[in-house]
Amino acid sequence: MRISVPTEVKNNEYRVALTPAGVHDLVLAGHDVAVQRGAGVGSSMSDDEYLAAGATLIDDPAEVWARAELVLKVKEPIASEYGYFRDDLTLFTYLHLAADLPLTDRLVADGVTAIAYETVQLPGGTLPLLAPMSEVAGRLAPTVGAHTLMRSAGGLGLLMSGVPGTRPAQVTVIGGGVAGANAAVIAVGLGADVTIFDTNIQRLRFLDDHFQGRVKTAASNPLDLDRAVVASDLVIGSVLIPGAKAPKLVTNDMVSRMRPGSVLVDIAVDQGGCFADTHPTTHADPTFEVHGTVFYCVANMPGAVPNTSTSALTNATLPYVRQIARRGWKDALRADAALALGLNTSGGAVVNTGVAAAHGLAAASFADVL
């Protein structure tokens, strides 16, 4: 199969969809892999490494897209890339279509077969291609939160750990999934007083056992969550519903009652965010103020540590890429129910029910698309 890896063009996105090792793996299997020149530089992976791995280097992004049967990306295509779409193209990337109607409409209009990393789902409900980036974003959230709490960054001037005789930061993590659990690991490691909210009591039992009392757990309900958010110095939102928009759990009224200089980090911003006032920001301009608090809502947080993120992503996606490349997308999806759930659009139709519901569209059945 002809596989292409274009350079990411979203603001401050330094990741790349395949490491040189991933390219080498696919080339050994007999596939033709083209990488846009410079695609890996932001991840500290040089063109020479890709050449040595067997990739063909191409300068022109239009050529990179045009020669491909399968395009591998990290982030969803932006408007400047829509012109590369065509009906015989398979796209495998993070899409987050529930929060992006223009991209959804264009993928449908152009008949692209779009498979989203974030909706590939194993029988137990785990999201194997979202997990590595959730781990990265979760571990970054307390780090950027701690930085933003500094007065020089607009925060209230609080050290996460405090020092003897002073209080540590009160941190509330909303959502105890992969991102939330990883956020708690770092926040408690920084010495903060951490509480995790989740609606799943079994998950809370697991987290309580895992952290051995170092983190508080709380069953999420509007009253208790309101009290915790208002009393917090740092709130980390990490609620995810696969393929659908995140629920708005932190209201503007709750934010208005927080201490000025408190910080809110929304990991769920790619899915619309779980704070009412969330809107996507960039690494170049990551924060904005609401009622004197500071919101950090960067839509590609793992892009800040691209060397780690690219390696972690390739580790997770490569087994699925191998199957698509070897079998073709239809047979690969027929053979793997988890991968089949990743199909978001194909043949001019929306297939994912969460995406369809978010935009008021009818969802085509998987069987009909095949």
PDB file of N, CA, C and O in Angstrom, residues 122-175:
ATOM      1  N   LEU A 122     -11.785  -0.871  22.435  1.00  0.00           N
ATOM      2  CA  LEU A 122     -11.719  -2.288  22.767  1.00  0.00           C
ATOM      3  C   LEU A 122     -12.993  -2.734  23.476  1.00  0.00           C
ATOM      4  O   LEU A 122     -13.745  -1.892  24.007  1.00  0.00           O
ATOM      5  N   PRO A 123     -13.265  -4.046  23.539  1.00  0.00           N
ATOM      6  CA  PRO A 123     -14.514  -4.522  24.149  1.00  0.00           C
ATOM      7  C   PRO A 123     -14.739  -4.037  25.578  1.00  0.00           C
ATOM      8  O   PRO A 123     -15.867  -3.795  25.975  1.00  0.00           O
ATOM      9  N   GLY A 124     -13.693  -3.855  26.339  1.00  0.00           N
ATOM     10  CA  GLY A 124     -13.855  -3.380  27.716  1.00  0.00           C
ATOM     11  C   GLY A 124     -14.128  -1.895  27.831  1.00  0.00           C
ATOM     12  O   GLY A 124     -14.301  -1.374  28.940  1.00  0.00           O
ATOM     13  N   GLY A 125     -14.155  -1.201  26.697  1.00  0.00           N
ATOM     14  CA  GLY A 125     -14.425   0.230  26.707  1.00  0.00           C
ATOM     15  C   GLY A 125     -13.184   1.090  26.668  1.00  0.00           C
ATOM     16  O   GLY A 125     -13.279   2.318  26.582  1.00  0.00           O
ATOM     17  N   THR A 126     -11.999   0.480  26.733  1.00  0.00           N
ATOM     18  CA  THR A 126     -10.770   1.270  26.702  1.00  0.00           C
ATOM     19  C   THR A 126     -10.499   1.774  25.288  1.00  0.00           C
ATOM     20  O   THR A 126     -10.930   1.183  24.298  1.00  0.00           O
ATOM     21  N   LEU A 127      -9.772   2.891  25.223  1.00  0.00           N
ATOM     22  CA  LEU A 127      -9.490   3.573  23.959  1.00  0.00           C
ATOM     23  C   LEU A 127      -7.989   3.499  23.699  1.00  0.00           C
ATOM     24  O   LEU A 127      -7.229   4.359  24.147  1.00  0.00           O
ATOM     25  N   PRO A 128      -7.526   2.467  22.980  1.00  0.00           N
ATOM     26  CA  PRO A 128      -6.087   2.200  22.906  1.00  0.00           C
ATOM     27  C   PRO A 128      -5.273   3.266  22.198  1.00  0.00           C
ATOM     28  O   PRO A 128      -4.087   3.418  22.477  1.00  0.00           O
ATOM     29  N   LEU A 129      -5.884   4.017  21.277  1.00  0.00           N
ATOM     30  CA  LEU A 129      -5.131   5.033  20.541  1.00  0.00           C
ATOM     31  C   LEU A 129      -5.262   6.416  21.179  1.00  0.00           C
ATOM     32  O   LEU A 129      -4.487   7.313  20.860  1.00  0.00           O
ATOM     33  N   LEU A 130      -6.217   6.574  22.057  1.00  0.00           N
ATOM     34  CA  LEU A 130      -6.314   7.817  22.823  1.00  0.00           C
ATOM     35  C   LEU A 130      -5.478   7.727  24.091  1.00  0.00           C
ATOM     36  O   LEU A 130      -4.971   8.745  24.583  1.00  0.00           O
ATOM     37  N   ALA A 131      -5.304   6.509  24.599  1.00  0.00           N
ATOM     38  CA  ALA A 131      -4.626   6.321  25.887  1.00  0.00           C
ATOM     39  C   ALA A 131      -3.235   6.952  25.957  1.00  0.00           C
ATOM     40  O   ALA A 131      -2.936   7.659  26.923  1.00  0.00           O
ATOM     41  N   PRO A 132      -2.348   6.749  24.959  1.00  0.00           N
ATOM     42  CA  PRO A 132      -1.013   7.330  25.112  1.00  0.00           C
ATOM     43  C   PRO A 132      -1.018   8.848  25.154  1.00  0.00           C
ATOM     44  O   PRO A 132      -0.270   9.454  25.920  1.00  0.00           O
ATOM     45  N   MET A 133      -1.891   9.485  24.357  1.00  0.00           N
ATOM     46  CA  MET A 133      -1.955  10.953  24.402  1.00  0.00           C
ATOM     47  C   MET A 133      -2.687  11.432  25.649  1.00  0.00           C
ATOM     48  O   MET A 133      -2.386  12.508  26.170  1.00  0.00           O
ATOM     49  N   SER A 134      -3.633  10.623  26.142  1.00  0.00           N
ATOM     50  CA  SER A 134      -4.282  10.960  27.406  1.00  0.00           C
ATOM     51  C   SER A 134      -3.280  10.894  28.551  1.00  0.00           C
ATOM     52  O   SER A 134      -3.324  11.714  29.472  1.00  0.00           O
ATOM     53  N   GLU A 135      -2.387   9.916  28.484  1.00  0.00           N
ATOM     54  CA  GLU A 135      -1.329   9.831  29.497  1.00  0.00           C
ATOM     55  C   GLU A 135      -0.441  11.067  29.452  1.00  0.00           C
ATOM     56  O   GLU A 135      -0.127  11.660  30.491  1.00  0.00           O
ATOM     57  N   VAL A 136      -0.058  11.464  28.247  1.00  0.00           N
ATOM     58  CA  VAL A 136       0.808  12.646  28.106  1.00  0.00           C
ATOM     59  C   VAL A 136       0.075  13.895  28.576  1.00  0.00           C
ATOM     60  O   VAL A 136       0.604  14.686  29.375  1.00  0.00           O
ATOM     61  N   ALA A 137      -1.154  14.112  28.073  1.00  0.00           N
ATOM     62  CA  ALA A 137      -1.911  15.307  28.451  1.00  0.00           C
ATOM     63  C   ALA A 137      -2.202  15.324  29.947  1.00  0.00           C
ATOM     64  O   ALA A 137      -2.113  16.374  30.602  1.00  0.00           O
ATOM     65  N   GLY A 138      -2.533  14.147  30.493  1.00  0.00           N
ATOM     66  CA  GLY A 138      -2.796  14.071  31.922  1.00  0.00           C
ATOM     67  C   GLY A 138      -1.582  14.447  32.753  1.00  0.00           C
ATOM     68  O   GLY A 138      -1.679  15.204  33.723  1.00  0.00           O
ATOM     69  N   ARG A 139      -0.412  13.972  32.349  1.00  0.00           N
ATOM     70  CA  ARG A 139       0.800  14.276  33.112  1.00  0.00           C
ATOM     71  C   ARG A 139       1.268  15.715  32.898  1.00  0.00           C
ATOM     72  O   ARG A 139       1.926  16.291  33.763  1.00  0.00           O
ATOM     73  N   LEU A 140       0.898  16.285  31.736  1.00  0.00           N
ATOM     74  CA  LEU A 140       1.252  17.686  31.500  1.00  0.00           C
ATOM     75  C   LEU A 140       0.371  18.646  32.287  1.00  0.00           C
ATOM     76  O   LEU A 140       0.822  19.729  32.690  1.00  0.00           O
ATOM     77  N   ALA A 141      -0.908  18.276  32.475  1.00  0.00           N
ATOM     78  CA  ALA A 141      -1.877  19.216  33.040  1.00  0.00           C
ATOM     79  C   ALA A 141      -1.450  19.808  34.393  1.00  0.00           C
ATOM     80  O   ALA A 141      -1.501  21.030  34.578  1.00  0.00           O
ATOM     81  N   PRO A 142      -1.002  18.997  35.366  1.00  0.00           N
ATOM     82  CA  PRO A 142      -0.554  19.604  36.626  1.00  0.00           C
ATOM     83  C   PRO A 142       0.714  20.435  36.453  1.00  0.00           C
ATOM     84  O   PRO A 142       0.927  21.406  37.178  1.00  0.00           O
ATOM     85  N   THR A 143       1.550  20.053  35.479  1.00  0.00           N
ATOM     86  CA  THR A 143       2.783  20.805  35.237  1.00  0.00           C
ATOM     87  C   THR A 143       2.472  22.201  34.722  1.00  0.00           C
ATOM     88  O   THR A 143       2.988  23.198  35.232  1.00  0.00           O
ATOM     89  N   VAL A 144       1.598  22.275  33.686  1.00  0.00           N
ATOM     90  CA  VAL A 144       1.232  23.598  33.169  1.00  0.00           C
ATOM     91  C   VAL A 144       0.369  24.332  34.184  1.00  0.00           C
ATOM     92  O   VAL A 144       0.428  25.568  34.286  1.00  0.00           O
ATOM     93  N   GLY A 145      -0.428  23.595  34.953  1.00  0.00           N
ATOM     94  CA  GLY A 145      -1.217  24.232  36.002  1.00  0.00           C
ATOM     95  C   GLY A 145      -0.346  24.860  37.067  1.00  0.00           C
ATOM     96  O   GLY A 145      -0.596  25.991  37.517  1.00  0.00           O
ATOM     97  N   ALA A 146       0.688  24.137  37.479  1.00  0.00           N
ATOM     98  CA  ALA A 146       1.614  24.662  38.483  1.00  0.00           C
ATOM     99  C   ALA A 146       2.314  25.914  37.977  1.00  0.00           C
ATOM    100  O   ALA A 146       2.507  26.884  38.729  1.00  0.00           O
ATOM    101  N   HIS A 147       2.704  25.890  36.686  1.00  0.00           N
ATOM    102  CA  HIS A 147       3.346  27.071  36.101  1.00  0.00           C
ATOM    103  C   HIS A 147       2.378  28.251  36.054  1.00  0.00           C
ATOM    104  O   HIS A 147       2.741  29.384  36.396  1.00  0.00           O
ATOM    105  N   THR A 148       1.132  27.976  35.644  1.00  0.00           N
ATOM    106  CA  THR A 148       0.148  29.054  35.498  1.00  0.00           C
ATOM    107  C   THR A 148      -0.277  29.615  36.846  1.00  0.00           C
ATOM    108  O   THR A 148      -0.706  30.771  36.934  1.00  0.00           O
ATOM    109  N   LEU A 149      -0.165  28.825  37.897  1.00  0.00           N
ATOM    110  CA  LEU A 149      -0.477  29.332  39.237  1.00  0.00           C
ATOM    111  C   LEU A 149       0.537  30.379  39.708  1.00  0.00           C
ATOM    112  O   LEU A 149       0.256  31.132  40.649  1.00  0.00           O
ATOM    113  N   MET A 150       1.717  30.432  39.070  1.00  0.00           N
ATOM    114  CA  MET A 150       2.695  31.447  39.453  1.00  0.00           C
ATOM    115  C   MET A 150       2.164  32.828  39.096  1.00  0.00           C
ATOM    116  O   MET A 150       1.470  33.009  38.096  1.00  0.00           O
ATOM    117  N   ARG A 151       2.484  33.797  39.916  1.00  0.00           N
ATOM    118  CA  ARG A 151       1.984  35.153  39.691  1.00  0.00           C
ATOM    119  C   ARG A 151       2.431  35.711  38.346  1.00  0.00           C
ATOM    120  O   ARG A 151       1.680  36.419  37.670  1.00  0.00           O
ATOM    121  N   SER A 152       3.640  35.360  37.939  1.00  0.00           N
ATOM    122  CA  SER A 152       4.173  35.855  36.672  1.00  0.00           C
ATOM    123  C   SER A 152       3.390  35.344  35.473  1.00  0.00           C
ATOM    124  O   SER A 152       3.450  35.923  34.383  1.00  0.00           O
ATOM    125  N   ALA A 153       2.624  34.240  35.659  1.00  0.00           N
ATOM    126  CA  ALA A 153       1.824  33.672  34.584  1.00  0.00           C
ATOM    127  C   ALA A 153       0.347  34.026  34.721  1.00  0.00           C
ATOM    128  O   ALA A 153      -0.494  33.529  33.972  1.00  0.00           O
ATOM    129  N   GLY A 154       0.033  34.881  35.689  1.00  0.00           N
ATOM    130  CA  GLY A 154      -1.345  35.320  35.881  1.00  0.00           C
ATOM    131  C   GLY A 154      -2.079  34.635  37.003  1.00  0.00           C
ATOM    132  O   GLY A 154      -3.232  34.973  37.296  1.00  0.00           O
ATOM    133  N   GLY A 155      -1.433  33.648  37.648  1.00  0.00           N
ATOM    134  CA  GLY A 155      -2.082  32.912  38.724  1.00  0.00           C
ATOM    135  C   GLY A 155      -2.007  33.634  40.052  1.00  0.00           C
ATOM    136  O   GLY A 155      -1.504  34.759  40.162  1.00  0.00           O
ATOM    137  N   LEU A 156      -2.521  32.964  41.084  1.00  0.00           N
ATOM    138  CA  LEU A 156      -2.597  33.617  42.396  1.00  0.00           C
ATOM    139  C   LEU A 156      -1.282  33.607  43.154  1.00  0.00           C
ATOM    140  O   LEU A 156      -1.179  34.156  44.252  1.00  0.00           O
ATOM    141  N   GLY A 157      -0.259  32.985  42.582  1.00  0.00           N
ATOM    142  CA  GLY A 157       1.059  33.027  43.208  1.00  0.00           C
ATOM    143  C   GLY A 157       1.250  31.947  44.245  1.00  0.00           C
ATOM    144  O   GLY A 157       1.854  32.170  45.301  1.00  0.00           O
ATOM    145  N   LEU A 158       0.758  30.744  43.947  1.00  0.00           N
ATOM    146  CA  LEU A 158       0.776  29.632  44.894  1.00  0.00           C
ATOM    147  C   LEU A 158       1.708  28.535  44.404  1.00  0.00           C
ATOM    148  O   LEU A 158       1.652  28.126  43.248  1.00  0.00           O
ATOM    149  N   LEU A 159       2.571  28.043  45.293  1.00  0.00           N
ATOM    150  CA  LEU A 159       3.417  26.889  45.006  1.00  0.00           C
ATOM    151  C   LEU A 159       2.596  25.628  45.246  1.00  0.00           C
ATOM    152  O   LEU A 159       1.968  25.488  46.293  1.00  0.00           O
ATOM    153  N   MET A 160       2.588  24.712  44.276  1.00  0.00           N
ATOM    154  CA  MET A 160       1.732  23.526  44.378  1.00  0.00           C
ATOM    155  C   MET A 160       1.928  22.778  45.692  1.00  0.00           C
ATOM    156  O   MET A 160       0.980  22.354  46.332  1.00  0.00           O
ATOM    157  N   SER A 161       3.175  22.604  46.096  1.00  0.00           N
ATOM    158  CA  SER A 161       3.455  21.822  47.293  1.00  0.00           C
ATOM    159  C   SER A 161       3.356  22.635  48.575  1.00  0.00           C
ATOM    160  O   SER A 161       3.275  22.069  49.667  1.00  0.00           O
ATOM    161  N   GLY A 162       3.378  23.972  48.441  1.00  0.00           N
ATOM    162  CA  GLY A 162       3.578  24.790  49.618  1.00  0.00           C
ATOM    163  C   GLY A 162       4.948  24.522  50.213  1.00  0.00           C
ATOM    164  O   GLY A 162       5.784  23.814  49.625  1.00  0.00           O
ATOM    165  N   VAL A 163       5.221  25.066  51.380  1.00  0.00           N
ATOM    166  CA  VAL A 163       6.421  24.758  52.161  1.00  0.00           C
ATOM    167  C   VAL A 163       5.962  24.571  53.600  1.00  0.00           C
ATOM    168  O   VAL A 163       4.809  24.882  53.925  1.00  0.00           O
ATOM    169  N   PRO A 164       6.806  24.034  54.470  1.00  0.00           N
ATOM    170  CA  PRO A 164       6.363  23.833  55.856  1.00  0.00           C
ATOM    171  C   PRO A 164       5.752  25.106  56.447  1.00  0.00           C
ATOM    172  O   PRO A 164       6.322  26.194  56.362  1.00  0.00           O
ATOM    173  N   GLY A 165       4.557  24.976  56.989  1.00  0.00           N
ATOM    174  CA  GLY A 165       3.863  26.108  57.574  1.00  0.00           C
ATOM    175  C   GLY A 165       2.898  26.796  56.634  1.00  0.00           C
ATOM    176  O   GLY A 165       2.177  27.716  57.041  1.00  0.00           O
ATOM    177  N   THR A 166       2.851  26.379  55.344  1.00  0.00           N
ATOM    178  CA  THR A 166       1.903  26.951  54.385  1.00  0.00           C
ATOM    179  C   THR A 166       1.110  25.819  53.739  1.00  0.00           C
ATOM    180  O   THR A 166       1.530  24.659  53.754  1.00  0.00           O
ATOM    181  N   ARG A 167      -0.018  26.162  53.150  1.00  0.00           N
ATOM    182  CA  ARG A 167      -0.889  25.135  52.585  1.00  0.00           C
ATOM    183  C   ARG A 167      -0.463  24.762  51.158  1.00  0.00           C
ATOM    184  O   ARG A 167       0.025  25.612  50.409  1.00  0.00           O
ATOM    185  N   PRO A 168      -0.664  23.498  50.785  1.00  0.00           N
ATOM    186  CA  PRO A 168      -0.444  23.115  49.386  1.00  0.00           C
ATOM    187  C   PRO A 168      -1.645  23.531  48.541  1.00  0.00           C
ATOM    188  O   PRO A 168      -2.693  23.921  49.066  1.00  0.00           O
ATOM    189  N   ALA A 169      -1.513  23.432  47.245  1.00  0.00           N
ATOM    190  CA  ALA A 169      -2.616  23.738  46.340  1.00  0.00           C
ATOM    191  C   ALA A 169      -3.715  22.682  46.471  1.00  0.00           C
ATOM    192  O   ALA A 169      -3.439  21.490  46.623  1.00  0.00           O
ATOM    193  N   GLN A 170      -4.950  23.157  46.409  1.00  0.00           N
ATOM    194  CA  GLN A 170      -6.101  22.265  46.351  1.00  0.00           C
ATOM    195  C   GLN A 170      -6.387  21.976  44.871  1.00  0.00           C
ATOM    196  O   GLN A 170      -6.702  22.892  44.110  1.00  0.00           O
ATOM    197  N   VAL A 171      -6.275  20.723  44.477  1.00  0.00           N
ATOM    198  CA  VAL A 171      -6.442  20.341  43.075  1.00  0.00           C
ATOM    199  C   VAL A 171      -7.638  19.407  42.948  1.00  0.00           C
ATOM    200  O   VAL A 171      -7.718  18.386  43.646  1.00  0.00           O
ATOM    201  N   THR A 172      -8.561  19.753  42.068  1.00  0.00           N
ATOM    202  CA  THR A 172      -9.706  18.886  41.755  1.00  0.00           C
ATOM    203  C   THR A 172      -9.560  18.367  40.341  1.00  0.00           C
ATOM    204  O   THR A 172      -9.387  19.150  39.402  1.00  0.00           O
ATOM    205  N   VAL A 173      -9.595  17.048  40.198  1.00  0.00           N
ATOM    206  CA  VAL A 173      -9.529  16.396  38.889  1.00  0.00           C
ATOM    207  C   VAL A 173     -10.913  15.834  38.586  1.00  0.00           C
ATOM    208  O   VAL A 173     -11.429  15.013  39.344  1.00  0.00           O
ATOM    209  N   ILE A 174     -11.513  16.293  37.488  1.00  0.00           N
ATOM    210  CA  ILE A 174     -12.854  15.838  37.114  1.00  0.00           C
ATOM    211  C   ILE A 174     -12.718  14.769  36.044  1.00  0.00           C
ATOM    212  O   ILE A 174     -12.337  15.050  34.914  1.00  0.00           O
ATOM    213  N   GLY A 175     -13.006  13.542  36.426  1.00  0.00           N
ATOM    214  CA  GLY A 175     -12.850  12.409  35.521  1.00  0.00           C
ATOM    215  C   GLY A 175     -11.673  11.559  35.926  1.00  0.00           C
ATOM    216  O   GLY A 175     -10.532  12.032  35.956  1.00  0.00           O
TER     217      GLY A 175
END
